[in-house]
Each structure stands twice: as structure tokens, then as C-alpha cells.
């Protein structure tokens, strides 16, 4: 069963797509995000400059992006030209968002794609998972999906552990056979452990947003390469066709490349938007436990600057009993 768990309040939202209780997708932020650098958003942009074989665009909202374009098309681009583009990878760490060229355009820089709610964007992404989606409100499922998106490492069913670590150059995945008691033979457990890990890797990477070069350190050195690659592709579903896979190396590693897409949630941990969202969620919990009391939200100015217009635009009854106060440490005070 595919379920959508969704919560929206004060103009901020978070949601998760789960299959049979396991999270596959998670997103949070503004419910209606106007940004032009979100994946799949189409717009008309201006070519700002060309340097070192790279083309840089300025979007209608002032953000910049890098244009992915074949060399034969690159040489024909003229600075200042209007181009219709689609975002294929959001910004991450110190890297700009990337866009693909759709074709030449006319007129002012502008958005073409409609502005969808975060829930609708999740449902659109879930379409590739197949089946109908049932909406359920379950805060515990949202909390679990958020935690799994931030920390993709974890135990495997029936024993073993899959560790996923992000480095500057690649995503390193290590399979550990700890907890393999009960199998017929150690060899049988190692085989099953490798298969369970590669089968679940697609879900974990999709949930966390991690991509790029991925290296899996398999247990042992003699493997059924065709079966492991097939299980890996099956785990990625419709996305499997975008993977670039290599053979299993002599040291027992399986390597592949997954194209980047949405910004990994772990890249937003320190963002003011996320801090504002967490503080408002804490205020809602406190209000449910002590209804009718005044809530004082204390936080750094960057966080309060996001919360203030959200409360002003909200018709939520809690907005009237919230007060904002600058402080170093975020917290909610009930009086």
C-alpha cells in the first residue's frame, strides 16, 4: 500500500510517501515554493556568461544556474539570449543548480511551470512508484521518514547493516554482516546480506537525495554480478534507466552513477527555513498540551524573519497567541 503522510500549517509543510510502511520520499519547506531552481521547474532565463566551457544563466527570481548543453550547441549561445530551460538538479553545498536547454525563447524571463503545493509535488514524484496513493495523517510516520532521510545508514531486515556515507567525491556504501545468526551457513548469509543491501539501496538514496558516484563495498569477493545489478536496478524502479553501472571490481566493489536531483535534506539542516519550521511545529505541540496559553517563540533574527510574515498571512487561530522574541537558542515558552 502506498500512503501519503502530509502536514501543512502556517504556510510550511512536510510530507512523506511510504510503501507498506517504509518511507521512500520525504520533502519539507514552503507549501507553495516559488523558487525557480527546484527540480523539474521550467522557465525562461537569460544567458549571463560563458566561461571555461560552461554557460551560466540568470533566472527571473535572480538565482543563477549552470546550463548543461552539448558542445555543438554551446558555441552557438549568445550572451543575453532568452532560453527556455528545465531544472534537472537542485543546488547542493557549494554547487549551483543545473538546467537542461529546451530551446530558444522570446520575451522577459519568467516562470512557465505552475506553482504546485509540496503535497502535489510529492504525489507527482510518487507516480513512478506505481499504484494508487492513500492519504493518512500520521506524525510518527513523518518523523520516521525525516530521520531516515537525514540518516540513511541502518540495519537490514533479517540481519546485517548498510552504512551510507557521503564524501566530497562519492557516496560510500559498506555492507556489514553483523547479526547473521540463524542462517544455514555463513556463505548463505553473506549472499543474502549483499542482495538485501543492494535491493534497498535505491530506496535509501531516493529518500535521502544522495546521488553522484556510488561505490558499494560488498561482503566477500565472489559474486553473482548479473543478479546483484538486476536487484539494484529493480530497487530504483523507473529511475533504473538513468543509472550508469560498472562491473564488480576485483576488490569486491560495485560502482554506479546516479544523477543528482533534489537537494539532500542533510544540506538544509542549518537553514533558517528548517529552523522556523521546527520551531512552529514545537509551538503547535505545546499549544495542544496547554490550550489557551500564550506562546513565545524565541529564536535568532534570521529564523524570526521567516516566521513573522508566515504568521501575518495565516488565518490559523494559533497565530493570535504567538509572540516572537530574539534569542540565541530556539525555544518555545508557554505563559
mmCIF file with all atom_site columns, N, CA and C in Angstrom, residues 1-8 12-29 31 117-123 126 129 132-146 207 277 281:
data_model
loop_
_atom_site.group_PDB
_atom_site.id
_atom_site.type_symbol
_atom_site.label_atom_id
_atom_site.label_alt_id
_atom_site.label_comp_id
_atom_site.label_asym_id
_atom_site.label_entity_id
_atom_site.label_seq_id
_atom_site.pdbx_PDB_ins_code
_atom_site.Cartn_x
_atom_site.Cartn_y
_atom_site.Cartn_z
_atom_site.occupancy
_atom_site.B_iso_or_equiv
_atom_site.pdbx_formal_charge
_atom_site.auth_seq_id
_atom_site.auth_comp_id
_atom_site.auth_asym_id
_atom_site.auth_atom_id
_atom_site.pdbx_PDB_model_num
ATOM 1   N N  . UNK A 1 1   ? 0.846  -1.193 0.000  1.00 0.00 ? 1   UNK A N  1
ATOM 2   C CA . UNK A 1 1   ? 0.000  0.000  0.000  1.00 0.00 ? 1   UNK A CA 1
ATOM 3   C C  . UNK A 1 1   ? 0.884  1.247  0.000  1.00 0.00 ? 1   UNK A C  1
ATOM 4   N N  . UNK A 1 2   ? 0.568  2.193  -0.875 1.00 0.00 ? 2   UNK A N  1
ATOM 5   C CA . UNK A 1 2   ? 1.303  3.454  -0.948 1.00 0.00 ? 2   UNK A CA 1
ATOM 6   C C  . UNK A 1 2   ? 0.507  4.515  -0.194 1.00 0.00 ? 2   UNK A C  1
ATOM 7   N N  . UNK A 1 3   ? 1.155  5.196  0.735  1.00 0.00 ? 3   UNK A N  1
ATOM 8   C CA . UNK A 1 3   ? 0.471  6.203  1.545  1.00 0.00 ? 3   UNK A CA 1
ATOM 9   C C  . UNK A 1 3   ? 1.213  7.534  1.484  1.00 0.00 ? 3   UNK A C  1
ATOM 10  N N  . UNK A 1 4   ? 0.445  8.622  1.526  1.00 0.00 ? 4   UNK A N  1
ATOM 11  C CA . UNK A 1 4   ? 0.988  9.968  1.637  1.00 0.00 ? 4   UNK A CA 1
ATOM 12  C C  . UNK A 1 4   ? 0.699  10.477 3.037  1.00 0.00 ? 4   UNK A C  1
ATOM 13  N N  . UNK A 1 5   ? 1.727  10.838 3.761  1.00 0.00 ? 5   UNK A N  1
ATOM 14  C CA . UNK A 1 5   ? 1.589  11.443 5.086  1.00 0.00 ? 5   UNK A CA 1
ATOM 15  C C  . UNK A 1 5   ? 1.971  12.908 4.915  1.00 0.00 ? 5   UNK A C  1
ATOM 16  N N  . UNK A 1 6   ? 1.058  13.799 5.279  1.00 0.00 ? 6   UNK A N  1
ATOM 17  C CA . UNK A 1 6   ? 1.250  15.213 4.936  1.00 0.00 ? 6   UNK A CA 1
ATOM 18  C C  . UNK A 1 6   ? 0.757  16.110 6.061  1.00 0.00 ? 6   UNK A C  1
ATOM 19  N N  . UNK A 1 7   ? 1.537  17.137 6.338  1.00 0.00 ? 7   UNK A N  1
ATOM 20  C CA . UNK A 1 7   ? 1.165  18.101 7.367  1.00 0.00 ? 7   UNK A CA 1
ATOM 21  C C  . UNK A 1 7   ? 1.503  19.497 6.866  1.00 0.00 ? 7   UNK A C  1
ATOM 22  N N  . UNK A 1 8   ? 0.541  20.411 6.931  1.00 0.00 ? 8   UNK A N  1
ATOM 23  C CA . UNK A 1 8   ? 0.754  21.781 6.465  1.00 0.00 ? 8   UNK A CA 1
ATOM 24  C C  . UNK A 1 8   ? 0.137  22.760 7.460  1.00 0.00 ? 8   UNK A C  1
ATOM 25  N N  . UNK A 1 12  ? 3.968  26.395 5.825  1.00 0.00 ? 12  UNK A N  1
ATOM 26  C CA . UNK A 1 12  ? 5.064  25.435 5.747  1.00 0.00 ? 12  UNK A CA 1
ATOM 27  C C  . UNK A 1 12  ? 4.480  24.029 5.778  1.00 0.00 ? 12  UNK A C  1
ATOM 28  N N  . UNK A 1 13  ? 5.162  23.105 5.130  1.00 0.00 ? 13  UNK A N  1
ATOM 29  C CA . UNK A 1 13  ? 4.622  21.750 5.042  1.00 0.00 ? 13  UNK A CA 1
ATOM 30  C C  . UNK A 1 13  ? 5.738  20.724 5.034  1.00 0.00 ? 13  UNK A C  1
ATOM 31  N N  . UNK A 1 14  ? 5.367  19.509 5.345  1.00 0.00 ? 14  UNK A N  1
ATOM 32  C CA . UNK A 1 14  ? 6.273  18.372 5.161  1.00 0.00 ? 14  UNK A CA 1
ATOM 33  C C  . UNK A 1 14  ? 5.423  17.163 4.809  1.00 0.00 ? 14  UNK A C  1
ATOM 34  N N  . UNK A 1 15  ? 6.013  16.267 4.035  1.00 0.00 ? 15  UNK A N  1
ATOM 35  C CA . UNK A 1 15  ? 5.252  15.103 3.606  1.00 0.00 ? 15  UNK A CA 1
ATOM 36  C C  . UNK A 1 15  ? 6.168  13.939 3.304  1.00 0.00 ? 15  UNK A C  1
ATOM 37  N N  . UNK A 1 16  ? 5.610  12.745 3.344  1.00 0.00 ? 16  UNK A N  1
ATOM 38  C CA . UNK A 1 16  ? 6.367  11.527 3.068  1.00 0.00 ? 16  UNK A CA 1
ATOM 39  C C  . UNK A 1 16  ? 5.500  10.560 2.276  1.00 0.00 ? 16  UNK A C  1
ATOM 40  N N  . UNK A 1 17  ? 6.122  9.883  1.342  1.00 0.00 ? 17  UNK A N  1
ATOM 41  C CA . UNK A 1 17  ? 5.485  8.786  0.621  1.00 0.00 ? 17  UNK A CA 1
ATOM 42  C C  . UNK A 1 17  ? 6.056  7.488  1.176  1.00 0.00 ? 17  UNK A C  1
ATOM 43  N N  . UNK A 1 18  ? 5.169  6.602  1.650  1.00 0.00 ? 18  UNK A N  1
ATOM 44  C CA . UNK A 1 18  ? 5.593  5.323  2.209  1.00 0.00 ? 18  UNK A CA 1
ATOM 45  C C  . UNK A 1 18  ? 4.956  4.180  1.424  1.00 0.00 ? 18  UNK A C  1
ATOM 46  N N  . UNK A 1 19  ? 5.681  3.100  1.323  1.00 0.00 ? 19  UNK A N  1
ATOM 47  C CA . UNK A 1 19  ? 5.160  1.880  0.714  1.00 0.00 ? 19  UNK A CA 1
ATOM 48  C C  . UNK A 1 19  ? 5.235  0.778  1.761  1.00 0.00 ? 19  UNK A C  1
ATOM 49  N N  . UNK A 1 20  ? 4.070  0.240  2.119  1.00 0.00 ? 20  UNK A N  1
ATOM 50  C CA . UNK A 1 20  ? 3.985  -0.786 3.166  1.00 0.00 ? 20  UNK A CA 1
ATOM 51  C C  . UNK A 1 20  ? 4.710  -0.340 4.435  1.00 0.00 ? 20  UNK A C  1
ATOM 52  N N  . UNK A 1 21  ? 4.550  0.935  4.759  1.00 0.00 ? 21  UNK A N  1
ATOM 53  C CA . UNK A 1 21  ? 5.114  1.467  5.991  1.00 0.00 ? 21  UNK A CA 1
ATOM 54  C C  . UNK A 1 21  ? 6.541  1.950  5.899  1.00 0.00 ? 21  UNK A C  1
ATOM 55  N N  . UNK A 1 22  ? 7.234  1.661  4.801  1.00 0.00 ? 22  UNK A N  1
ATOM 56  C CA . UNK A 1 22  ? 8.616  2.106  4.656  1.00 0.00 ? 22  UNK A CA 1
ATOM 57  C C  . UNK A 1 22  ? 8.668  3.418  3.877  1.00 0.00 ? 22  UNK A C  1
ATOM 58  N N  . UNK A 1 23  ? 9.387  4.433  4.371  1.00 0.00 ? 23  UNK A N  1
ATOM 59  C CA . UNK A 1 23  ? 9.466  5.706  3.657  1.00 0.00 ? 23  UNK A CA 1
ATOM 60  C C  . UNK A 1 23  ? 10.304 5.615  2.392  1.00 0.00 ? 23  UNK A C  1
ATOM 61  N N  . UNK A 1 24  ? 9.802  6.201  1.310  1.00 0.00 ? 24  UNK A N  1
ATOM 62  C CA . UNK A 1 24  ? 10.513 6.226  0.029  1.00 0.00 ? 24  UNK A CA 1
ATOM 63  C C  . UNK A 1 24  ? 10.832 7.649  -0.419 1.00 0.00 ? 24  UNK A C  1
ATOM 64  N N  . UNK A 1 25  ? 10.005 8.612  -0.019 1.00 0.00 ? 25  UNK A N  1
ATOM 65  C CA . UNK A 1 25  ? 10.221 10.009 -0.385 1.00 0.00 ? 25  UNK A CA 1
ATOM 66  C C  . UNK A 1 25  ? 9.884  10.887 0.806  1.00 0.00 ? 25  UNK A C  1
ATOM 67  N N  . UNK A 1 26  ? 10.653 11.972 0.951  1.00 0.00 ? 26  UNK A N  1
ATOM 68  C CA . UNK A 1 26  ? 10.369 12.932 2.014  1.00 0.00 ? 26  UNK A CA 1
ATOM 69  C C  . UNK A 1 26  ? 10.727 14.322 1.513  1.00 0.00 ? 26  UNK A C  1
ATOM 70  N N  . UNK A 1 27  ? 9.890  15.303 1.860  1.00 0.00 ? 27  UNK A N  1
ATOM 71  C CA . UNK A 1 27  ? 10.178 16.689 1.483  1.00 0.00 ? 27  UNK A CA 1
ATOM 72  C C  . UNK A 1 27  ? 9.574  17.611 2.528  1.00 0.00 ? 27  UNK A C  1
ATOM 73  N N  . UNK A 1 28  ? 10.183 18.792 2.687  1.00 0.00 ? 28  UNK A N  1
ATOM 74  C CA . UNK A 1 28  ? 9.651  19.784 3.617  1.00 0.00 ? 28  UNK A CA 1
ATOM 75  C C  . UNK A 1 28  ? 10.040 21.170 3.126  1.00 0.00 ? 28  UNK A C  1
ATOM 76  N N  . UNK A 1 29  ? 9.351  22.194 3.663  1.00 0.00 ? 29  UNK A N  1
ATOM 77  C CA . UNK A 1 29  ? 9.646  23.568 3.280  1.00 0.00 ? 29  UNK A CA 1
ATOM 78  C C  . UNK A 1 29  ? 8.371  24.359 3.090  1.00 0.00 ? 29  UNK A C  1
ATOM 79  N N  . UNK A 1 31  ? 4.967  25.473 1.650  1.00 0.00 ? 31  UNK A N  1
ATOM 80  C CA . UNK A 1 31  ? 3.941  24.658 0.989  1.00 0.00 ? 31  UNK A CA 1
ATOM 81  C C  . UNK A 1 31  ? 3.845  25.012 -0.481 1.00 0.00 ? 31  UNK A C  1
ATOM 82  N N  . UNK A 1 117 ? 1.738  22.692 -4.844 1.00 0.00 ? 117 UNK A N  1
ATOM 83  C CA . UNK A 1 117 ? 1.960  22.507 -3.412 1.00 0.00 ? 117 UNK A CA 1
ATOM 84  C C  . UNK A 1 117 ? 2.991  21.408 -3.203 1.00 0.00 ? 117 UNK A C  1
ATOM 85  N N  . UNK A 1 118 ? 3.584  21.400 -2.023 1.00 0.00 ? 118 UNK A N  1
ATOM 86  C CA . UNK A 1 118 ? 4.559  20.360 -1.711 1.00 0.00 ? 118 UNK A CA 1
ATOM 87  C C  . UNK A 1 118 ? 3.912  18.983 -1.796 1.00 0.00 ? 118 UNK A C  1
ATOM 88  N N  . UNK A 1 119 ? 2.662  18.888 -1.385 1.00 0.00 ? 119 UNK A N  1
ATOM 89  C CA . UNK A 1 119 ? 1.954  17.608 -1.470 1.00 0.00 ? 119 UNK A CA 1
ATOM 90  C C  . UNK A 1 119 ? 1.772  17.138 -2.891 1.00 0.00 ? 119 UNK A C  1
ATOM 91  N N  . UNK A 1 120 ? 1.414  18.057 -3.787 1.00 0.00 ? 120 UNK A N  1
ATOM 92  C CA . UNK A 1 120 ? 1.234  17.692 -5.194 1.00 0.00 ? 120 UNK A CA 1
ATOM 93  C C  . UNK A 1 120 ? 2.562  17.296 -5.836 1.00 0.00 ? 120 UNK A C  1
ATOM 94  N N  . UNK A 1 121 ? 3.642  17.956 -5.418 1.00 0.00 ? 121 UNK A N  1
ATOM 95  C CA . UNK A 1 121 ? 4.944  17.591 -5.950 1.00 0.00 ? 121 UNK A CA 1
ATOM 96  C C  . UNK A 1 121 ? 5.358  16.193 -5.501 1.00 0.00 ? 121 UNK A C  1
ATOM 97  N N  . UNK A 1 122 ? 5.027  15.852 -4.247 1.00 0.00 ? 122 UNK A N  1
ATOM 98  C CA . UNK A 1 122 ? 5.310  14.503 -3.769 1.00 0.00 ? 122 UNK A CA 1
ATOM 99  C C  . UNK A 1 122 ? 4.487  13.460 -4.516 1.00 0.00 ? 122 UNK A C  1
ATOM 100 N N  . UNK A 1 123 ? 3.217  13.764 -4.747 1.00 0.00 ? 123 UNK A N  1
ATOM 101 C CA . UNK A 1 123 ? 2.356  12.829 -5.480 1.00 0.00 ? 123 UNK A CA 1
ATOM 102 C C  . UNK A 1 123 ? 2.853  12.622 -6.901 1.00 0.00 ? 123 UNK A C  1
ATOM 103 N N  . UNK A 1 126 ? 5.703  10.374 -6.730 1.00 0.00 ? 126 UNK A N  1
ATOM 104 C CA . UNK A 1 126 ? 5.283  9.025  -6.360 1.00 0.00 ? 126 UNK A CA 1
ATOM 105 C C  . UNK A 1 126 ? 4.655  8.268  -7.516 1.00 0.00 ? 126 UNK A C  1
ATOM 106 N N  . UNK A 1 129 ? 6.343  5.243  -8.702 1.00 0.00 ? 129 UNK A N  1
ATOM 107 C CA . UNK A 1 129 ? 6.382  4.078  -7.821 1.00 0.00 ? 129 UNK A CA 1
ATOM 108 C C  . UNK A 1 129 ? 5.240  3.112  -8.105 1.00 0.00 ? 129 UNK A C  1
ATOM 109 N N  . UNK A 1 132 ? -2.111 3.313  -6.624 1.00 0.00 ? 132 UNK A N  1
ATOM 110 C CA . UNK A 1 132 ? -2.829 4.470  -6.103 1.00 0.00 ? 132 UNK A CA 1
ATOM 111 C C  . UNK A 1 132 ? -2.273 4.847  -4.735 1.00 0.00 ? 132 UNK A C  1
ATOM 112 N N  . UNK A 1 133 ? -2.460 6.115  -4.377 1.00 0.00 ? 133 UNK A N  1
ATOM 113 C CA . UNK A 1 133 ? -1.910 6.636  -3.126 1.00 0.00 ? 133 UNK A CA 1
ATOM 114 C C  . UNK A 1 133 ? -3.048 6.983  -2.174 1.00 0.00 ? 133 UNK A C  1
ATOM 115 N N  . UNK A 1 134 ? -2.956 6.521  -0.928 1.00 0.00 ? 134 UNK A N  1
ATOM 116 C CA . UNK A 1 134 ? -3.942 6.819  0.096  1.00 0.00 ? 134 UNK A CA 1
ATOM 117 C C  . UNK A 1 134 ? -3.360 7.832  1.069  1.00 0.00 ? 134 UNK A C  1
ATOM 118 N N  . UNK A 1 135 ? -4.113 8.887  1.371  1.00 0.00 ? 135 UNK A N  1
ATOM 119 C CA . UNK A 1 135 ? -3.643 9.927  2.280  1.00 0.00 ? 135 UNK A CA 1
ATOM 120 C C  . UNK A 1 135 ? -3.978 9.566  3.727  1.00 0.00 ? 135 UNK A C  1
ATOM 121 N N  . UNK A 1 136 ? -2.976 9.630  4.587  1.00 0.00 ? 136 UNK A N  1
ATOM 122 C CA . UNK A 1 136 ? -3.128 9.321  6.010  1.00 0.00 ? 136 UNK A CA 1
ATOM 123 C C  . UNK A 1 136 ? -2.332 10.355 6.805  1.00 0.00 ? 136 UNK A C  1
ATOM 124 N N  . UNK A 1 137 ? -2.912 10.855 7.880  1.00 0.00 ? 137 UNK A N  1
ATOM 125 C CA . UNK A 1 137 ? -2.198 11.787 8.742  1.00 0.00 ? 137 UNK A CA 1
ATOM 126 C C  . UNK A 1 137 ? -1.575 10.991 9.887  1.00 0.00 ? 137 UNK A C  1
ATOM 127 N N  . UNK A 1 138 ? -0.249 10.856 9.859  1.00 0.00 ? 138 UNK A N  1
ATOM 128 C CA . UNK A 1 138 ? 0.466  10.101 10.886 1.00 0.00 ? 138 UNK A CA 1
ATOM 129 C C  . UNK A 1 138 ? 1.769  10.825 11.207 1.00 0.00 ? 138 UNK A C  1
ATOM 130 N N  . UNK A 1 139 ? 1.784  11.647 12.268 1.00 0.00 ? 139 UNK A N  1
ATOM 131 C CA . UNK A 1 139 ? 3.007  12.377 12.629 1.00 0.00 ? 139 UNK A CA 1
ATOM 132 C C  . UNK A 1 139 ? 4.207  11.467 12.866 1.00 0.00 ? 139 UNK A C  1
ATOM 133 N N  . UNK A 1 140 ? 3.964  10.274 13.411 1.00 0.00 ? 140 UNK A N  1
ATOM 134 C CA . UNK A 1 140 ? 5.071  9.353  13.666 1.00 0.00 ? 140 UNK A CA 1
ATOM 135 C C  . UNK A 1 140 ? 5.717  8.905  12.361 1.00 0.00 ? 140 UNK A C  1
ATOM 136 N N  . UNK A 1 141 ? 4.908  8.691  11.328 1.00 0.00 ? 141 UNK A N  1
ATOM 137 C CA . UNK A 1 141 ? 5.444  8.298  10.024 1.00 0.00 ? 141 UNK A CA 1
ATOM 138 C C  . UNK A 1 141 ? 6.276  9.431  9.430  1.00 0.00 ? 141 UNK A C  1
ATOM 139 N N  . UNK A 1 142 ? 5.828  10.674 9.618  1.00 0.00 ? 142 UNK A N  1
ATOM 140 C CA . UNK A 1 142 ? 6.589  11.822 9.137  1.00 0.00 ? 142 UNK A CA 1
ATOM 141 C C  . UNK A 1 142 ? 7.915  11.944 9.880  1.00 0.00 ? 142 UNK A C  1
ATOM 142 N N  . UNK A 1 143 ? 7.878  11.778 11.184 1.00 0.00 ? 143 UNK A N  1
ATOM 143 C CA . UNK A 1 143 ? 9.107  11.853 11.968 1.00 0.00 ? 143 UNK A CA 1
ATOM 144 C C  . UNK A 1 143 ? 10.086 10.756 11.559 1.00 0.00 ? 143 UNK A C  1
ATOM 145 N N  . UNK A 1 144 ? 9.558  9.547  11.338 1.00 0.00 ? 144 UNK A N  1
ATOM 146 C CA . UNK A 1 144 ? 10.412 8.436  10.938 1.00 0.00 ? 144 UNK A CA 1
ATOM 147 C C  . UNK A 1 144 ? 11.030 8.650  9.570  1.00 0.00 ? 144 UNK A C  1
ATOM 148 N N  . UNK A 1 145 ? 10.234 9.193  8.622  1.00 0.00 ? 145 UNK A N  1
ATOM 149 C CA . UNK A 1 145 ? 10.750 9.461  7.281  1.00 0.00 ? 145 UNK A CA 1
ATOM 150 C C  . UNK A 1 145 ? 11.816 10.551 7.319  1.00 0.00 ? 145 UNK A C  1
ATOM 151 N N  . UNK A 1 146 ? 11.586 11.574 8.132  1.00 0.00 ? 146 UNK A N  1
ATOM 152 C CA . UNK A 1 146 ? 12.566 12.657 8.264  1.00 0.00 ? 146 UNK A CA 1
ATOM 153 C C  . UNK A 1 146 ? 13.890 12.122 8.810  1.00 0.00 ? 146 UNK A C  1
ATOM 154 N N  . UNK A 1 207 ? 15.298 8.484  -0.842 1.00 0.00 ? 207 UNK A N  1
ATOM 155 C CA . UNK A 1 207 ? 14.761 9.149  0.348  1.00 0.00 ? 207 UNK A CA 1
ATOM 156 C C  . UNK A 1 207 ? 15.693 10.257 0.840  1.00 0.00 ? 207 UNK A C  1
ATOM 157 N N  . UNK A 1 277 ? 10.492 26.103 10.662 1.00 0.00 ? 277 UNK A N  1
ATOM 158 C CA . UNK A 1 277 ? 9.502  25.025 10.589 1.00 0.00 ? 277 UNK A CA 1
ATOM 159 C C  . UNK A 1 277 ? 9.504  24.204 11.878 1.00 0.00 ? 277 UNK A C  1
ATOM 160 N N  . UNK A 1 281 ? 6.457  23.856 14.640 1.00 0.00 ? 281 UNK A N  1
ATOM 161 C CA . UNK A 1 281 ? 5.919  22.543 14.977 1.00 0.00 ? 281 UNK A CA 1
ATOM 162 C C  . UNK A 1 281 ? 5.963  22.314 16.490 1.00 0.00 ? 281 UNK A C  1
#
